[in-house]
């Protein structure tokens, strides 16, 4: 079973609207959680990184939240633009000495005019 | 500066053939990673190189897969006797340090095994 589960698998939103993506994880021990944006045909690009003590972090119109107690994170996209169409991947790093990454399957977002 | 580059961008091969995928990491990055991304699946870790240390090969799915990193820079991922289930996007990433550092990804190589 994947230790990082993302939902929804995909969504379609109208340009200008907001949306929220969810990430639930069971990775333990926990070090940090990143959200990546992957445009079609491109490699993933880091949007935000959050550690155990951080609850909210913003990067422009992207706002990530983290609840380390419930092991849940969300990525909120405000006033979506066509360029936001991409796959959004949640990645959790283990908190042990090796620190391997666990990747979610991603949420495919399509923004329509 | 230049990012991570990969070649070829697309590769179509016949079942049973060998393929080589190349990754040029960002200059100065000591760590290099290979991942596989199958349709609808999350990124799957394959192998990790860090400086002169022995690589972490724990993610390689079978002995048909191997990778080398020459001179601490360029890396080649080799898949021998390709199978249809090997079809995927193979992503390379590099970072200044280990897994705790931000990884910068290349555009990937799309492999299709017929």
PDB file of C-alpha atoms in Angstrom:
ATOM      1  CA  UNK A   1       0.000   0.000   0.000  1.00  0.00           C
ATOM      2  CA  UNK A   2       1.303   3.424  -0.966  1.00  0.00           C
ATOM      3  CA  UNK A   3       2.341   5.426   2.065  1.00  0.00           C
ATOM      4  CA  UNK A   4       1.263   8.661   0.359  1.00  0.00           C
ATOM      5  CA  UNK A   5      -2.303   8.870  -0.938  1.00  0.00           C
ATOM      6  CA  UNK A   6      -3.561  11.807  -2.972  1.00  0.00           C
ATOM      7  CA  UNK A   7      -7.088  12.846  -3.844  1.00  0.00           C
ATOM      8  CA  UNK A   8      -8.816  13.486  -6.074  1.00  0.00           C
ATOM      9  CA  UNK A   9      -7.078  11.564  -8.827  1.00  0.00           C
ATOM     10  CA  UNK A  10      -8.058  14.306 -11.259  1.00  0.00           C
ATOM     11  CA  UNK A  11     -10.212  17.381 -11.408  1.00  0.00           C
ATOM     12  CA  UNK A  12     -11.381  19.957 -13.895  1.00  0.00           C
ATOM     13  CA  UNK A  13     -11.931  23.549 -12.817  1.00  0.00           C
ATOM     14  CA  UNK A  14     -12.898  26.756 -14.544  1.00  0.00           C
ATOM     15  CA  UNK A  15     -10.296  29.462 -14.944  1.00  0.00           C
ATOM     16  CA  UNK A  16     -10.433  31.871 -12.032  1.00  0.00           C
ATOM     17  CA  UNK A  17     -11.890  29.361  -9.574  1.00  0.00           C
ATOM     18  CA  UNK A  18     -10.157  27.928  -6.517  1.00  0.00           C
ATOM     19  CA  UNK A  19      -9.434  24.282  -5.764  1.00  0.00           C
ATOM     20  CA  UNK A  20      -7.911  22.174  -3.019  1.00  0.00           C
ATOM     21  CA  UNK A  21      -5.892  19.008  -3.382  1.00  0.00           C
ATOM     22  CA  UNK A  22      -5.447  16.509  -0.558  1.00  0.00           C
ATOM     23  CA  UNK A  23      -2.514  14.381   0.553  1.00  0.00           C
ATOM     24  CA  UNK A  24      -2.697  11.806   3.359  1.00  0.00           C
ATOM     25  CA  UNK A  25       0.415   9.945   4.420  1.00  0.00           C
ATOM     26  CA  UNK A  26       1.475   7.201   6.774  1.00  0.00           C
ATOM     27  CA  UNK A  27       5.234   7.710   6.401  1.00  0.00           C
ATOM     28  CA  UNK A  28       6.957   7.473   9.766  1.00  0.00           C
ATOM     29  CA  UNK A  29       9.163   8.904  11.039  1.00  0.00           C
ATOM     30  CA  UNK A  30       8.326  12.127   9.218  1.00  0.00           C
ATOM     31  CA  UNK A  31      10.836  14.753   8.103  1.00  0.00           C
ATOM     32  CA  UNK A  32       9.203  17.015   5.560  1.00  0.00           C
ATOM     33  CA  UNK A  33       6.536  17.190   2.892  1.00  0.00           C
ATOM     34  CA  UNK A  34       6.861  18.784  -0.514  1.00  0.00           C
ATOM     35  CA  UNK A  35       4.377  19.608  -3.215  1.00  0.00           C
ATOM     36  CA  UNK A  36       5.677  19.364  -6.765  1.00  0.00           C
ATOM     37  CA  UNK A  37       4.090  20.616  -9.968  1.00  0.00           C
ATOM     38  CA  UNK A  38       4.705  18.554 -13.070  1.00  0.00           C
ATOM     39  CA  UNK A  39       3.742  20.038 -16.407  1.00  0.00           C
ATOM     40  CA  UNK A  40       3.026  17.589 -19.202  1.00  0.00           C
ATOM     41  CA  UNK A  41       6.265  16.341 -20.670  1.00  0.00           C
ATOM     42  CA  UNK A  42       8.393  17.999 -18.023  1.00  0.00           C
ATOM     43  CA  UNK A  43      10.062  16.943 -14.809  1.00  0.00           C
ATOM     44  CA  UNK A  44       8.510  17.861 -11.443  1.00  0.00           C
ATOM     45  CA  UNK A  45       9.296  21.284  -9.962  1.00  0.00           C
ATOM     46  CA  UNK A  46       9.159  21.934  -6.218  1.00  0.00           C
ATOM     47  CA  UNK A  47       6.419  24.360  -5.087  1.00  0.00           C
ATOM     48  CA  UNK A  48       6.618  24.215  -1.298  1.00  0.00           C
ATOM     49  CA  UNK A  49       8.365  22.335   1.474  1.00  0.00           C
ATOM     50  CA  UNK A  50       6.976  22.008   4.983  1.00  0.00           C
ATOM     51  CA  UNK A  51       8.522  20.573   8.116  1.00  0.00           C
ATOM     52  CA  UNK A  52       6.828  19.171  11.202  1.00  0.00           C
ATOM     53  CA  UNK A  53       6.446  22.567  12.878  1.00  0.00           C
ATOM     54  CA  UNK A  54       5.002  24.413   9.897  1.00  0.00           C
ATOM     55  CA  UNK A  55       1.250  24.612   9.353  1.00  0.00           C
ATOM     56  CA  UNK A  56       0.991  26.842   6.296  1.00  0.00           C
ATOM     57  CA  UNK A  57       3.288  27.934   3.526  1.00  0.00           C
ATOM     58  CA  UNK A  58       2.492  29.972   0.452  1.00  0.00           C
ATOM     59  CA  UNK A  59       4.133  30.336  -2.934  1.00  0.00           C
ATOM     60  CA  UNK A  60       2.218  32.885  -4.950  1.00  0.00           C
ATOM     61  CA  UNK A  61      -1.261  31.545  -5.596  1.00  0.00           C
ATOM     62  CA  UNK A  62      -0.337  28.176  -4.080  1.00  0.00           C
ATOM     63  CA  UNK A  63      -0.892  27.635  -0.354  1.00  0.00           C
ATOM     64  CA  UNK A  64       0.048  24.394   1.344  1.00  0.00           C
ATOM     65  CA  UNK A  65      -1.124  23.301   4.778  1.00  0.00           C
ATOM     66  CA  UNK A  66       0.168  20.540   6.994  1.00  0.00           C
ATOM     67  CA  UNK A  67      -1.394  18.799   9.990  1.00  0.00           C
ATOM     68  CA  UNK A  68       1.339  16.528  11.291  1.00  0.00           C
ATOM     69  CA  UNK A  69      -0.956  15.074  13.946  1.00  0.00           C
ATOM     70  CA  UNK A  70      -3.480  13.744  11.442  1.00  0.00           C
ATOM     71  CA  UNK A  71      -0.806  13.295   8.760  1.00  0.00           C
ATOM     72  CA  UNK A  72      -2.686  15.331   6.214  1.00  0.00           C
ATOM     73  CA  UNK A  73      -1.645  18.073   3.836  1.00  0.00           C
ATOM     74  CA  UNK A  74      -3.519  20.154   1.324  1.00  0.00           C
ATOM     75  CA  UNK A  75      -2.544  22.354  -1.586  1.00  0.00           C
ATOM     76  CA  UNK A  76      -4.897  25.220  -2.352  1.00  0.00           C
ATOM     77  CA  UNK A  77      -4.778  26.947  -5.711  1.00  0.00           C
ATOM     78  CA  UNK A  78      -6.334  30.404  -5.730  1.00  0.00           C
ATOM     79  CA  UNK A  79      -7.755  32.104  -8.817  1.00  0.00           C
ATOM     80  CA  UNK A  80      -6.625  29.313 -11.107  1.00  0.00           C
ATOM     81  CA  UNK A  81      -4.971  30.068 -14.427  1.00  0.00           C
ATOM     82  CA  UNK A  82      -4.670  27.953 -17.546  1.00  0.00           C
ATOM     83  CA  UNK A  83      -0.979  27.495 -16.737  1.00  0.00           C
ATOM     84  CA  UNK A  84      -1.958  25.703 -13.534  1.00  0.00           C
ATOM     85  CA  UNK A  85      -2.986  22.699 -15.631  1.00  0.00           C
ATOM     86  CA  UNK A  86      -0.524  20.061 -14.481  1.00  0.00           C
ATOM     87  CA  UNK A  87      -0.048  17.096 -12.192  1.00  0.00           C
ATOM     88  CA  UNK A  88       0.531  17.970  -8.549  1.00  0.00           C
ATOM     89  CA  UNK A  89       2.590  15.470  -6.608  1.00  0.00           C
ATOM     90  CA  UNK A  90       2.865  15.155  -2.834  1.00  0.00           C
ATOM     91  CA  UNK A  91       6.222  13.848  -1.624  1.00  0.00           C
ATOM     92  CA  UNK A  92       7.058  12.914   1.962  1.00  0.00           C
ATOM     93  CA  UNK A  93      10.596  12.434   3.206  1.00  0.00           C
ATOM     94  CA  UNK A  94      11.261   9.878   5.927  1.00  0.00           C
ATOM     95  CA  UNK A  95      12.811  11.223   9.100  1.00  0.00           C
ATOM     96  CA  UNK A  96      15.456   8.540   9.483  1.00  0.00           C
ATOM     97  CA  UNK A  97      19.129   8.887   8.628  1.00  0.00           C
ATOM     98  CA  UNK A  98      18.607   7.770   5.036  1.00  0.00           C
ATOM     99  CA  UNK A  99      15.648  10.030   4.437  1.00  0.00           C
ATOM    100  CA  UNK A 100      14.140   8.346   1.412  1.00  0.00           C
ATOM    101  CA  UNK A 101      11.250   9.973  -0.390  1.00  0.00           C
ATOM    102  CA  UNK A 102       7.772   8.527  -0.771  1.00  0.00           C
ATOM    103  CA  UNK A 103       5.798   9.843  -3.735  1.00  0.00           C
ATOM    104  CA  UNK A 104       2.058  10.146  -4.166  1.00  0.00           C
ATOM    105  CA  UNK A 105       0.507   9.240  -7.512  1.00  0.00           C
ATOM    106  CA  UNK A 106      -0.418  12.858  -8.136  1.00  0.00           C
ATOM    107  CA  UNK A 107      -3.591  14.811  -8.854  1.00  0.00           C
ATOM    108  CA  UNK A 108      -4.140  15.809 -12.464  1.00  0.00           C
ATOM    109  CA  UNK A 109      -5.589  19.328 -12.624  1.00  0.00           C
ATOM    110  CA  UNK A 110      -7.132  20.695 -15.810  1.00  0.00           C
ATOM    111  CA  UNK A 111      -8.070  24.370 -15.902  1.00  0.00           C
ATOM    112  CA  UNK A 112     -10.532  25.240 -18.650  1.00  0.00           C
ATOM    113  CA  UNK A 113     -11.319  28.698 -20.039  1.00  0.00           C
TER     114      UNK A 113
ATOM    115  CA  UNK B   1      22.293  27.950 -15.559  1.00  0.00           C
ATOM    116  CA  UNK B   2      21.546  24.676 -17.305  1.00  0.00           C
ATOM    117  CA  UNK B   3      19.204  22.271 -15.607  1.00  0.00           C
ATOM    118  CA  UNK B   4      19.192  18.498 -15.618  1.00  0.00           C
ATOM    119  CA  UNK B   5      19.131  17.148 -19.146  1.00  0.00           C
ATOM    120  CA  UNK B   6      18.159  13.696 -20.349  1.00  0.00           C
ATOM    121  CA  UNK B   7      18.454  11.917 -23.643  1.00  0.00           C
ATOM    122  CA  UNK B   8      16.808  10.672 -25.659  1.00  0.00           C
ATOM    123  CA  UNK B   9      13.530  12.421 -24.946  1.00  0.00           C
ATOM    124  CA  UNK B  10      11.627   9.533 -26.492  1.00  0.00           C
ATOM    125  CA  UNK B  11      12.654   5.962 -27.206  1.00  0.00           C
ATOM    126  CA  UNK B  12      10.682   3.249 -28.941  1.00  0.00           C
ATOM    127  CA  UNK B  13      12.190  -0.203 -28.909  1.00  0.00           C
ATOM    128  CA  UNK B  14      11.261  -3.793 -29.537  1.00  0.00           C
ATOM    129  CA  UNK B  15      10.780  -6.271 -26.757  1.00  0.00           C
ATOM    130  CA  UNK B  16      14.052  -8.000 -25.955  1.00  0.00           C
ATOM    131  CA  UNK B  17      16.314  -5.152 -27.044  1.00  0.00           C
ATOM    132  CA  UNK B  18      18.659  -3.285 -24.708  1.00  0.00           C
ATOM    133  CA  UNK B  19      18.296   0.470 -24.156  1.00  0.00           C
ATOM    134  CA  UNK B  20      20.510   3.117 -22.602  1.00  0.00           C
ATOM    135  CA  UNK B  21      19.152   6.298 -21.093  1.00  0.00           C
ATOM    136  CA  UNK B  22      21.433   9.219 -20.316  1.00  0.00           C
ATOM    137  CA  UNK B  23      21.283  11.873 -17.607  1.00  0.00           C
ATOM    138  CA  UNK B  24      23.411  15.015 -17.319  1.00  0.00           C
ATOM    139  CA  UNK B  25      22.953  16.447 -13.823  1.00  0.00           C
ATOM    140  CA  UNK B  26      23.367  20.062 -12.786  1.00  0.00           C
ATOM    141  CA  UNK B  27      27.045  20.912 -12.504  1.00  0.00           C
ATOM    142  CA  UNK B  28      28.264  20.632  -8.923  1.00  0.00           C
ATOM    143  CA  UNK B  29      25.433  18.402  -7.727  1.00  0.00           C
ATOM    144  CA  UNK B  30      26.860  15.435  -5.882  1.00  0.00           C
ATOM    145  CA  UNK B  31      23.692  13.369  -5.751  1.00  0.00           C
ATOM    146  CA  UNK B  32      21.899  11.810  -8.702  1.00  0.00           C
ATOM    147  CA  UNK B  33      18.663   9.830  -8.704  1.00  0.00           C
ATOM    148  CA  UNK B  34      16.755   7.742 -11.221  1.00  0.00           C
ATOM    149  CA  UNK B  35      12.983   7.331 -10.958  1.00  0.00           C
ATOM    150  CA  UNK B  36      10.368   5.590 -13.065  1.00  0.00           C
ATOM    151  CA  UNK B  37       6.913   7.014 -13.617  1.00  0.00           C
ATOM    152  CA  UNK B  38       4.328   4.673 -15.064  1.00  0.00           C
ATOM    153  CA  UNK B  39       0.993   5.927 -16.375  1.00  0.00           C
ATOM    154  CA  UNK B  40      -1.255   6.855 -13.460  1.00  0.00           C
ATOM    155  CA  UNK B  41       1.346   5.805 -10.911  1.00  0.00           C
ATOM    156  CA  UNK B  42       3.549   7.752  -8.532  1.00  0.00           C
ATOM    157  CA  UNK B  43       7.247   8.145  -9.027  1.00  0.00           C
ATOM    158  CA  UNK B  44       9.112   4.937  -8.252  1.00  0.00           C
ATOM    159  CA  UNK B  45      12.638   5.229  -6.895  1.00  0.00           C
ATOM    160  CA  UNK B  46      15.188   3.174  -8.826  1.00  0.00           C
ATOM    161  CA  UNK B  47      18.747   4.077  -7.815  1.00  0.00           C
ATOM    162  CA  UNK B  48      20.663   6.814  -5.972  1.00  0.00           C
ATOM    163  CA  UNK B  49      24.278   7.941  -6.402  1.00  0.00           C
ATOM    164  CA  UNK B  50      25.951  10.135  -3.786  1.00  0.00           C
ATOM    165  CA  UNK B  51      29.510  11.263  -4.401  1.00  0.00           C
ATOM    166  CA  UNK B  52      31.937   8.372  -4.326  1.00  0.00           C
ATOM    167  CA  UNK B  53      29.771   6.194  -2.102  1.00  0.00           C
ATOM    168  CA  UNK B  54      28.393   2.898  -3.297  1.00  0.00           C
ATOM    169  CA  UNK B  55      25.055   3.539  -5.018  1.00  0.00           C
ATOM    170  CA  UNK B  56      21.777   2.610  -3.397  1.00  0.00           C
ATOM    171  CA  UNK B  57      20.325   0.121  -5.860  1.00  0.00           C
ATOM    172  CA  UNK B  58      17.440  -0.961  -3.661  1.00  0.00           C
ATOM    173  CA  UNK B  59      14.799   0.328  -6.063  1.00  0.00           C
ATOM    174  CA  UNK B  60      15.923  -1.509  -9.183  1.00  0.00           C
ATOM    175  CA  UNK B  61      13.049  -3.860 -10.120  1.00  0.00           C
ATOM    176  CA  UNK B  62      15.182  -6.640 -11.588  1.00  0.00           C
ATOM    177  CA  UNK B  63      18.728  -7.533 -12.593  1.00  0.00           C
ATOM    178  CA  UNK B  64      17.903  -6.346 -16.117  1.00  0.00           C
ATOM    179  CA  UNK B  65      18.262  -2.813 -14.785  1.00  0.00           C
ATOM    180  CA  UNK B  66      21.644  -1.262 -14.048  1.00  0.00           C
ATOM    181  CA  UNK B  67      23.092   2.214 -13.826  1.00  0.00           C
ATOM    182  CA  UNK B  68      26.487   3.818 -13.827  1.00  0.00           C
ATOM    183  CA  UNK B  69      27.727   7.260 -12.985  1.00  0.00           C
ATOM    184  CA  UNK B  70      31.047   8.132 -14.550  1.00  0.00           C
ATOM    185  CA  UNK B  71      33.345  10.733 -13.047  1.00  0.00           C
ATOM    186  CA  UNK B  72      30.698  11.767 -10.559  1.00  0.00           C
ATOM    187  CA  UNK B  73      28.691  13.458 -13.292  1.00  0.00           C
ATOM    188  CA  UNK B  74      26.890  11.846 -16.214  1.00  0.00           C
ATOM    189  CA  UNK B  75      24.820   8.754 -15.514  1.00  0.00           C
ATOM    190  CA  UNK B  76      23.526   6.014 -17.778  1.00  0.00           C
ATOM    191  CA  UNK B  77      20.572   3.777 -16.950  1.00  0.00           C
ATOM    192  CA  UNK B  78      20.645   0.525 -18.912  1.00  0.00           C
ATOM    193  CA  UNK B  79      17.711  -1.811 -19.348  1.00  0.00           C
ATOM    194  CA  UNK B  80      18.584  -5.177 -20.848  1.00  0.00           C
ATOM    195  CA  UNK B  81      16.151  -7.447 -22.668  1.00  0.00           C
ATOM    196  CA  UNK B  82      13.354  -4.889 -22.395  1.00  0.00           C
ATOM    197  CA  UNK B  83       9.828  -6.015 -21.598  1.00  0.00           C
ATOM    198  CA  UNK B  84       6.550  -4.261 -22.344  1.00  0.00           C
ATOM    199  CA  UNK B  85       6.075  -3.521 -18.653  1.00  0.00           C
ATOM    200  CA  UNK B  86       9.267  -1.432 -18.781  1.00  0.00           C
ATOM    201  CA  UNK B  87       7.348   1.187 -20.778  1.00  0.00           C
ATOM    202  CA  UNK B  88       7.301   4.331 -18.649  1.00  0.00           C
ATOM    203  CA  UNK B  89       8.847   7.749 -18.249  1.00  0.00           C
ATOM    204  CA  UNK B  90      12.291   7.536 -16.690  1.00  0.00           C
ATOM    205  CA  UNK B  91      13.154  10.654 -14.716  1.00  0.00           C
ATOM    206  CA  UNK B  92      16.563  11.718 -13.494  1.00  0.00           C
ATOM    207  CA  UNK B  93      17.103  14.234 -10.708  1.00  0.00           C
ATOM    208  CA  UNK B  94      20.130  15.753  -9.018  1.00  0.00           C
ATOM    209  CA  UNK B  95      20.766  17.664  -5.814  1.00  0.00           C
ATOM    210  CA  UNK B  96      23.623  19.228  -3.884  1.00  0.00           C
ATOM    211  CA  UNK B  97      23.322  16.681  -1.139  1.00  0.00           C
ATOM    212  CA  UNK B  98      21.243  13.700  -0.223  1.00  0.00           C
ATOM    213  CA  UNK B  99      17.517  13.131  -0.018  1.00  0.00           C
ATOM    214  CA  UNK B 100      17.095  16.065   2.366  1.00  0.00           C
ATOM    215  CA  UNK B 101      18.024  18.516  -0.372  1.00  0.00           C
ATOM    216  CA  UNK B 102      15.765  19.811  -3.124  1.00  0.00           C
ATOM    217  CA  UNK B 103      15.923  17.563  -6.132  1.00  0.00           C
ATOM    218  CA  UNK B 104      15.885  19.121  -9.563  1.00  0.00           C
ATOM    219  CA  UNK B 105      14.325  16.923 -12.195  1.00  0.00           C
ATOM    220  CA  UNK B 106      15.097  16.487 -15.849  1.00  0.00           C
ATOM    221  CA  UNK B 107      12.350  16.310 -18.500  1.00  0.00           C
ATOM    222  CA  UNK B 108      12.426  12.537 -18.585  1.00  0.00           C
ATOM    223  CA  UNK B 109      12.838   9.886 -21.250  1.00  0.00           C
ATOM    224  CA  UNK B 110       9.630   8.306 -22.505  1.00  0.00           C
ATOM    225  CA  UNK B 111      10.298   4.649 -23.199  1.00  0.00           C
ATOM    226  CA  UNK B 112       7.863   2.550 -25.183  1.00  0.00           C
ATOM    227  CA  UNK B 113       8.558  -1.149 -25.572  1.00  0.00           C
ATOM    228  CA  UNK B 114       6.576  -2.757 -28.372  1.00  0.00           C
TER     229      UNK B 114
END
